[in-house]
Coordinates of C-alpha atoms in Angstrom, one line a residue:
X1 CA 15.5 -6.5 -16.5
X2 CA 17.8 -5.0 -14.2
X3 CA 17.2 -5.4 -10.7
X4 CA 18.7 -2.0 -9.5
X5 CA 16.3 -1.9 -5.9
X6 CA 17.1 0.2 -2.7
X7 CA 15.0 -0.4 0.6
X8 CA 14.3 2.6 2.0
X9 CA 13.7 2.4 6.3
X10 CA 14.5 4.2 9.6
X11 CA 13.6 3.0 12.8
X12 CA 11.6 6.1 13.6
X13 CA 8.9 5.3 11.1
X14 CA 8.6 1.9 13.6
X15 CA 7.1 5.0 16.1
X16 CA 4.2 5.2 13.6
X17 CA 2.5 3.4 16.7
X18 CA -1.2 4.3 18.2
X19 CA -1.4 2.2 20.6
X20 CA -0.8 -1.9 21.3
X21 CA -4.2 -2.8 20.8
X22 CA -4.4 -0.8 17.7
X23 CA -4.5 -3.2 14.5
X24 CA -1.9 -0.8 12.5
X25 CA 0.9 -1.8 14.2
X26 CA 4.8 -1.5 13.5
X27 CA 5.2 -5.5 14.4
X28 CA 4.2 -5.9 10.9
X29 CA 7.6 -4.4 9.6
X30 CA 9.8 -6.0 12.2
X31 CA 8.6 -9.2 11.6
X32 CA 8.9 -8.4 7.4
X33 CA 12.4 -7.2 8.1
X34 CA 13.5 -10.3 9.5
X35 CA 12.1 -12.5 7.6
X36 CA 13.9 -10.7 4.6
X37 CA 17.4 -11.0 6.9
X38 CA 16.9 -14.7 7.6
X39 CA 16.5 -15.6 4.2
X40 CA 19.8 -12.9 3.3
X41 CA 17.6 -11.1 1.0
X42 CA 18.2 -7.5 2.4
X43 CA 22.1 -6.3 3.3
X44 CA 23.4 -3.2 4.5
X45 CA 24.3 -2.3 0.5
X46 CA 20.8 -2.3 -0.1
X47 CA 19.4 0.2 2.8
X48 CA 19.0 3.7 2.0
X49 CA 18.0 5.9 5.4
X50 CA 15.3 8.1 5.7
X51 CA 15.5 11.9 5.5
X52 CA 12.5 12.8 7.0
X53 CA 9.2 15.5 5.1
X54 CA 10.0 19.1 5.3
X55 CA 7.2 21.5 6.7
X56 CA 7.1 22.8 2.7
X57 CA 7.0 19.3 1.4
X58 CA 4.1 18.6 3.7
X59 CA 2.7 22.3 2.9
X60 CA 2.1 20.6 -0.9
X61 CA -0.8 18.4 0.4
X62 CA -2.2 19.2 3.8
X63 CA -3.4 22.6 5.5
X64 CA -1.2 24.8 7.8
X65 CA -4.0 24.4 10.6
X66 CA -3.9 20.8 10.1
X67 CA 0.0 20.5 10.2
X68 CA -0.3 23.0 13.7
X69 CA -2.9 20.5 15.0
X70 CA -0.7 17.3 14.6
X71 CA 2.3 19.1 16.3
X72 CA 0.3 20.5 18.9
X73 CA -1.5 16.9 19.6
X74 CA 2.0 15.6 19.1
X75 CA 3.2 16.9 22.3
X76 CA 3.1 15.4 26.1
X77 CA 0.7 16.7 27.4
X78 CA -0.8 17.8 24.2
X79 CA -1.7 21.1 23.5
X80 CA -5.3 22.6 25.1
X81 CA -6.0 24.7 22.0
X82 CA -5.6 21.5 19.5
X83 CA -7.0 19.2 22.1
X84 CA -10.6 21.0 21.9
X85 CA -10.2 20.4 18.1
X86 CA -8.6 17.3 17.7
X87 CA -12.0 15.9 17.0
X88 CA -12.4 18.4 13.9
X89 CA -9.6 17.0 12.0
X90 CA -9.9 13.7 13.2
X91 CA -7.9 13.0 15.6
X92 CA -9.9 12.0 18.4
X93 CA -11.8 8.7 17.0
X94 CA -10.8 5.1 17.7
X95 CA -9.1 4.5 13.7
X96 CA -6.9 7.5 14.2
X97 CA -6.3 8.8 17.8
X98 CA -3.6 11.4 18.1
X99 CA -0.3 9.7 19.8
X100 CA 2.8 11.3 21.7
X101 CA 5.4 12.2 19.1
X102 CA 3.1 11.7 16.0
X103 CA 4.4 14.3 13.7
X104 CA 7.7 13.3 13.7
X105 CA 6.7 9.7 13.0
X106 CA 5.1 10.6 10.0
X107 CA 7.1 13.2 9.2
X108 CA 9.5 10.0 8.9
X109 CA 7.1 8.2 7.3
X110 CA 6.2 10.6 3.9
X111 CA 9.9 11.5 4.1
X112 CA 10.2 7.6 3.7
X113 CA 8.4 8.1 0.5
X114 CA 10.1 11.1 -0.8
X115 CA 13.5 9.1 -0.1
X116 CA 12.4 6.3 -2.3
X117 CA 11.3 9.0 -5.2
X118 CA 14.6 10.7 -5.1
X119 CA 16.4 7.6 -5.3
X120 CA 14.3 6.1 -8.6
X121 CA 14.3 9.8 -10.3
X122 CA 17.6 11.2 -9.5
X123 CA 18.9 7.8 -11.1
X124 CA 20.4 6.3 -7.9
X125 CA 18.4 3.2 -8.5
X126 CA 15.7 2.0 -10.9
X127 CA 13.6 0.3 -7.6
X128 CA 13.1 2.0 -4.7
X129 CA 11.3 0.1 -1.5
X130 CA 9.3 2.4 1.7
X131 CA 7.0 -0.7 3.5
X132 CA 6.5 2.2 6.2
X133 CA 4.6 3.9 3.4
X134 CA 1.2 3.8 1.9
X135 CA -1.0 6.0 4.4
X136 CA -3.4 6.7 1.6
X137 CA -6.4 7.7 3.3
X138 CA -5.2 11.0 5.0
X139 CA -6.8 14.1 3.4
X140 CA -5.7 17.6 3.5
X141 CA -7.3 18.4 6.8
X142 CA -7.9 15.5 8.3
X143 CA -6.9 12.0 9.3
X144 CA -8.5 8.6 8.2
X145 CA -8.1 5.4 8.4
X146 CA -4.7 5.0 10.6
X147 CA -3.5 7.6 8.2
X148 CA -2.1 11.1 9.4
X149 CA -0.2 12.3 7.0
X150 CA -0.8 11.3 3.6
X151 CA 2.9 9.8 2.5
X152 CA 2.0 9.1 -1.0
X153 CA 0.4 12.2 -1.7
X154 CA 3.1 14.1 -0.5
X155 CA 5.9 12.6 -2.4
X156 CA 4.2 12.4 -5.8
X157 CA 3.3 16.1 -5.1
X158 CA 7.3 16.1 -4.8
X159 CA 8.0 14.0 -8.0
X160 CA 5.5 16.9 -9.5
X161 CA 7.3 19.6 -8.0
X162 CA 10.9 19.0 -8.8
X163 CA 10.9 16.4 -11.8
X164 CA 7.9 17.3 -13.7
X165 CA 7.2 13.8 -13.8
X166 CA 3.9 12.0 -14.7
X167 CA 3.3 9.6 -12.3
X168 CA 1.0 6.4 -12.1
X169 CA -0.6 5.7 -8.9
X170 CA -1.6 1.7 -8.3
X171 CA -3.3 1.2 -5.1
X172 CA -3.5 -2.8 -4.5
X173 CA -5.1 -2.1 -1.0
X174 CA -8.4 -3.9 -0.2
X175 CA -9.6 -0.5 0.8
X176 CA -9.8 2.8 -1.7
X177 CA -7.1 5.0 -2.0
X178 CA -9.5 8.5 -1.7
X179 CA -7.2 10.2 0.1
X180 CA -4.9 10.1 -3.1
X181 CA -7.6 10.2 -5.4
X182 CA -9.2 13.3 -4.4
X183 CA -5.2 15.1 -3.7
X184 CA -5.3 14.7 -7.5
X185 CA -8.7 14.4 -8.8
X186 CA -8.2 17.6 -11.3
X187 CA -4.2 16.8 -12.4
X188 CA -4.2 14.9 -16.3
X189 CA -0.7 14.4 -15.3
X190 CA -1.3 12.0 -12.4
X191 CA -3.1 8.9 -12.9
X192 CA -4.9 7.0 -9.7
X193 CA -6.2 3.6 -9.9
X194 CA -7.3 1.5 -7.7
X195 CA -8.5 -2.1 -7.2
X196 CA -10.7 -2.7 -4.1
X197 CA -13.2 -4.0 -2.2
X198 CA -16.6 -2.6 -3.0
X199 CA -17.3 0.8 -1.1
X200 CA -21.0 -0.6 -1.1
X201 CA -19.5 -2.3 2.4
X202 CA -16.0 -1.5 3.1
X203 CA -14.4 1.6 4.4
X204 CA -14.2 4.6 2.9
X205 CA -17.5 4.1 1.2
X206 CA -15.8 5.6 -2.2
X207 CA -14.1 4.2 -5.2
X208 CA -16.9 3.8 -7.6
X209 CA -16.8 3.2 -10.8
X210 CA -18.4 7.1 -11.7
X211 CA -15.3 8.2 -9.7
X212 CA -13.1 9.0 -12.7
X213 CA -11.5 12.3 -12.3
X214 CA -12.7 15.8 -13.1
X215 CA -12.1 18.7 -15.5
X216 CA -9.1 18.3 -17.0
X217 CA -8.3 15.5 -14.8
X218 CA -11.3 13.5 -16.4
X219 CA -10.1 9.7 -17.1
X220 CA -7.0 10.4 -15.2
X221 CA -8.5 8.1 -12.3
X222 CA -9.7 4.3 -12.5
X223 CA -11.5 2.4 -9.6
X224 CA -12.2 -1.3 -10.0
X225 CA -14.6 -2.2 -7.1
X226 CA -14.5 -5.9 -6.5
X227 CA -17.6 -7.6 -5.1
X228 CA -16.6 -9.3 -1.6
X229 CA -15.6 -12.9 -1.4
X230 CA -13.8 -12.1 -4.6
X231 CA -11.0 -15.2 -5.5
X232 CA -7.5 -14.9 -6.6
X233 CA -8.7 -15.9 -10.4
X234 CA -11.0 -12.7 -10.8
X235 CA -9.0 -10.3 -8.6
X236 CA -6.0 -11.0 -11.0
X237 CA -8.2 -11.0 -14.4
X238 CA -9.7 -7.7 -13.2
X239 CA -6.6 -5.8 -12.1
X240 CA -3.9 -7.6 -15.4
X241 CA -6.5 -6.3 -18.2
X242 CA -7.2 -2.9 -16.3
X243 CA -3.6 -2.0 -14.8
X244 CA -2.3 -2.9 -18.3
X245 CA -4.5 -0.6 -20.8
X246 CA -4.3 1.8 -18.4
X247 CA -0.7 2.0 -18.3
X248 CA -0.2 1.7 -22.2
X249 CA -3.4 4.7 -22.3
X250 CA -1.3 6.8 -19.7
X251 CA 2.1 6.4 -20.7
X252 CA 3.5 7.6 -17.3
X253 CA 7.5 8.3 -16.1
X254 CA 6.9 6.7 -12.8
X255 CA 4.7 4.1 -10.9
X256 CA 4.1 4.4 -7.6
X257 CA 2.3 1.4 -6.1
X258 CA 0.7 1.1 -2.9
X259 CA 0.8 -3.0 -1.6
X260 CA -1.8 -3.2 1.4
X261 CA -1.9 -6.5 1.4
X262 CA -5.5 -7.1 3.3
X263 CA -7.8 -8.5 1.1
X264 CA -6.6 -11.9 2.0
X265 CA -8.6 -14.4 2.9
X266 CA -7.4 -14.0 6.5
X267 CA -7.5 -10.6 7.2
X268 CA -9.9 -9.4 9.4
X269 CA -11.2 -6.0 7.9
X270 CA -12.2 -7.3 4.7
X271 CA -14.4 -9.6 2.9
X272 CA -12.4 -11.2 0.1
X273 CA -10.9 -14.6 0.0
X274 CA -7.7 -14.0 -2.2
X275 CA -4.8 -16.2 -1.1
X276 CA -1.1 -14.8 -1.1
X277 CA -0.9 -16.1 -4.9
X278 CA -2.1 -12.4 -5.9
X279 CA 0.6 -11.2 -3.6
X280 CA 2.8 -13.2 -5.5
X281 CA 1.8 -12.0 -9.0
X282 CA 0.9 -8.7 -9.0
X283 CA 4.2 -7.1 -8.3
X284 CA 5.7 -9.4 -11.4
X285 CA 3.0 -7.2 -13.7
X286 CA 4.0 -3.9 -12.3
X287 CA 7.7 -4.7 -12.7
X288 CA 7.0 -5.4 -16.2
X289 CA 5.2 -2.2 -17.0
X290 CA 7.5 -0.2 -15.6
X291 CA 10.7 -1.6 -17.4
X292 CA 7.6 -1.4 -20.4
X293 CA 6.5 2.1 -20.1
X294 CA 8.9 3.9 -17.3
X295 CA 12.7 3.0 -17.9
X296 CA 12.2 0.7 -15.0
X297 CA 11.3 3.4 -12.9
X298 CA 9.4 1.9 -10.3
X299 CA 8.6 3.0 -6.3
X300 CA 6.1 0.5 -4.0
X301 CA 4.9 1.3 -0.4
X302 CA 3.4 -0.7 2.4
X303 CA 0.0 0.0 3.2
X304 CA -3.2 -2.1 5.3
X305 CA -2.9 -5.6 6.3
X306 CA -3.9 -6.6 9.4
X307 CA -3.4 -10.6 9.8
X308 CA 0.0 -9.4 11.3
X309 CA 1.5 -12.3 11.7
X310 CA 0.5 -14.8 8.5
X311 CA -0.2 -12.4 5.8
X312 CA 1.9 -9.1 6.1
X313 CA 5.8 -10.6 6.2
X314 CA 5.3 -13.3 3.5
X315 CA 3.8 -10.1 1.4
X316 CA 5.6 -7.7 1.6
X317 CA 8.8 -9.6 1.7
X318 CA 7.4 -10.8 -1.6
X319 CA 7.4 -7.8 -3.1
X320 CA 10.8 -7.2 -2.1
X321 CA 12.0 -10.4 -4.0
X322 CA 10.5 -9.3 -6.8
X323 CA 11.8 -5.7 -7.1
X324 CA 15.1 -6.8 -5.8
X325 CA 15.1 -9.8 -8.4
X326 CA 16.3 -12.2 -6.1
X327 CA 15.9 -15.6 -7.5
X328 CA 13.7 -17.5 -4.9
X329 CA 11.1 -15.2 -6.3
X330 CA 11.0 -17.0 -9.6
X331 CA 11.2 -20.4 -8.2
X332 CA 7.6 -19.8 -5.8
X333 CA 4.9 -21.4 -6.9
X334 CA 1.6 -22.9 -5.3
X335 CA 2.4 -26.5 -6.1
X336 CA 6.6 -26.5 -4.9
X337 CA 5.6 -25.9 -1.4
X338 CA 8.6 -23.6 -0.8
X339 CA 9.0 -23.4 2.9
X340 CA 9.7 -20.2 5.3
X341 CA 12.9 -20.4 7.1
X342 CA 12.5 -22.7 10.6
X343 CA 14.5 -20.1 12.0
X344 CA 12.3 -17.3 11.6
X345 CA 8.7 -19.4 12.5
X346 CA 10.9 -20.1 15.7
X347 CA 11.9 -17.3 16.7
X348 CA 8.4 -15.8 16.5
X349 CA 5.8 -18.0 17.2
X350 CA 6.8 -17.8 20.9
X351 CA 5.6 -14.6 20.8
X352 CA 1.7 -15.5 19.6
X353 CA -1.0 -17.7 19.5
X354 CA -1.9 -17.7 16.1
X355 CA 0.2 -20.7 14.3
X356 CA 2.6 -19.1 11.9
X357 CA 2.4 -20.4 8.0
X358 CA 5.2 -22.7 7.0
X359 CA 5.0 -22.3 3.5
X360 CA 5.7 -18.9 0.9
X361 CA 2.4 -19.6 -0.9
X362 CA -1.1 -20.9 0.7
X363 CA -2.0 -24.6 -0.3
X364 CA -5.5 -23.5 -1.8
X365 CA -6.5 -27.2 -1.3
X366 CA -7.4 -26.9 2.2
X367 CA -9.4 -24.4 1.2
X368 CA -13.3 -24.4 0.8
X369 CA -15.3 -22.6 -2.5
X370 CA -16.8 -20.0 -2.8
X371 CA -20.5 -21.1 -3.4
X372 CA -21.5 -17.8 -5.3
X373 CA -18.6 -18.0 -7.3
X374 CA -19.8 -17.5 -10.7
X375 CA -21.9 -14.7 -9.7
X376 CA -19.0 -12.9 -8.3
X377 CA -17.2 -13.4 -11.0
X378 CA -19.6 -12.3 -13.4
X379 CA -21.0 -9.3 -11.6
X380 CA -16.5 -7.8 -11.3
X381 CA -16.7 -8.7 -15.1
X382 CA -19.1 -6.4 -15.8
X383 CA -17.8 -4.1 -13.6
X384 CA -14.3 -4.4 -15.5
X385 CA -15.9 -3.6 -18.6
X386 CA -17.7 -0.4 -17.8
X387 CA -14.0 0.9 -16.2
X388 CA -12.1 0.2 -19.7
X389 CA -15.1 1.6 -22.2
X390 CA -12.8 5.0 -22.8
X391 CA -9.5 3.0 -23.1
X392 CA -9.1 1.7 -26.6

């Protein structure tokens, strides 16, 4: 396959920034950045810079009041008139608070997106990487869930728009992608899936099985709700058969997957106990189908994840390996013990508490079993099987 990958970054989507104490926090990518530098996985050659979302490109997804009210909440002091309404398109709740300068940020962040779509479909590159990305749960008038504007949303509306291209959505995030979902609930030629953590406990509440699209849009939309304390073996049995007939039912020109990387075992807004092995392997079956179905056209975003420190940089730089083909990718696995650079756990375990991993891949020997483990396993099964019954 060939390993034609551009990372796509600009230092203003690191002012995608709430607050210090808020757990979506731009560390994540600095820390993923470096540990992609120490390793020399990521050179200047490889960088593509951000042109940041036009007001029309933005127009495609999301309301003209809402756009007004993120500008006008944007601002120091913010605006009196979007102040009193800031709760109405929420803005004003703890997930989400309005921040000084937020619309440029995430103007930079879904022109992040768009930049890694024009690279893969004006044939600059077969790859394209945006880990600023993935802010899947903004909806046209409203933020949710750390999301303002809704990145992905926005540039497949512009891989619509100007290519004509059917696109595959994969959203690998423990929580549903809705915000995505319901921006294309009604369009046969877009394709959401997702593979999640139950709604029955875990924010938004949504991605149900029933949720599969509407009018012509029907079966254009798969959700695979995992039970919690869900294990690396079932996650990836659940999301290889599904992502796989759906891709071969779908046929699409582009995949765009979304790599939240929070339903580790660590992460602290979730209740599944995967390890980074699914990290690992689920960017490996997503390269393949797009080399399969897409001519290799392939563009992956960041997303949740929320064990900054342990989780997020061994993930996402793990994605990067893969898209980028570099070879330590192919050499990982759980029993080689492939260590982090010394370097990197130097540098940045003076700066927490929490004891930094030393190795790529989790030693799933320390670990302790699920006791209900057979039960889970049965229960996302048949869960599994109602989601496929109308793909042959």
């Amino acid at each position: 396959m060939d390993e034609n990958a551009l990372f796509i970054h600009h230092d203003k989507v690191m002012n995608y920034h709430f607050h210090d104490n808020h757990p979506f926090h731009p560390i994540r990518l600095q820390l993923t950045l470096d540990l992609l530098t120490e390793i020399g996985a990521l050179d200047d050659k490889q960088k593509l810079q951000i042109i940041p979302a036009t007001q029309e490109d933005l127009l495609r997804i999301h309301q003209p009041a809402y756009i007004d009210a993120v500008k006008g909440l944007s601002q120091t002091p913010p605006s009196p008139l979007w102040l009193s309404r800031a709760e109405q398109y929420g803005l004003m709740d703890e997930d989400t608070p309005f921040f000084p300068g937020m619309h440029e940020a995430t103007s930079y962040v879904a022109g992040g997106t768009i930049t890694a779509i024009e690279a893969v479909l004006s044939g600059k590159c077969n790859h394209a990487l945006h880990l600023g990305g993935g802010l899947h749960h903004a909806l046209s008038a409203k933020a949710a869930g750390f999301c303002v504007y809704n990145d992905v949303s926005v540039a497949i509306a512009y891989a619509r728009h100007h290519y004509g291209a059917r696109v595959l959505y994969v959203d690998t995030d423990v929580h549903h992608g809705d915000g995505v979902q319901w921006s294309f609930y009604s369009d046969p030629d877009v394709c959401t899936y997702s593979i999640h953590e139950t709604g029955k406990y875990l924010f938004p509440g949504t991605g149900f099985l029933q949720e599969r699209g509407e009018h012509q849009g029907y079966g254009a939309c798969m959700n695979i709700p995992l039970q919690p304390y869900t294990e690396d073996e079932s996650w990836m049995e659940c999301f290889e058969q599904s992502i796989s007939r759906l891709a071969m039912h779908f046929k699409p020109d582009l995949i765009i997957s979304q790599h939240g990387c929070d339903a580790h075992a660590l992460d602290p807004m979730s209740h599944m106990q995967c390890s980074m092995a699914i990290y690992n392997e689920m960017p490996s079956i997503l390269h393949q189908l797009a080399h399969t179905y897409c001519g290799g056209r392939w563009v992956a975003v960041g997303g949740g994840g929320y064990d900054l420190w342990r989780v997020v940089p061994r993930a996402w730089s793990l994605l990067w390996l893969e898209m980028s083909g570099h070879p330590l990718k192919a050499s990982l696995t759980q029993s080689n013990h492939s260590r982090l650079p010394e370097a990197w756990i130097t540098k940045w375990q003076r700066q927490t508490s929490v004891e930094l991993p030393s190795e790529w891949l989790d030693d799933l020997s320390l670990w302790d079993g699920i006791p209900r483990r057979n039960e889970i396993t049965t229960k996302n099964r048949e869960n599994l099987a109602v989601a496929l019954q109308d793909y042959p």
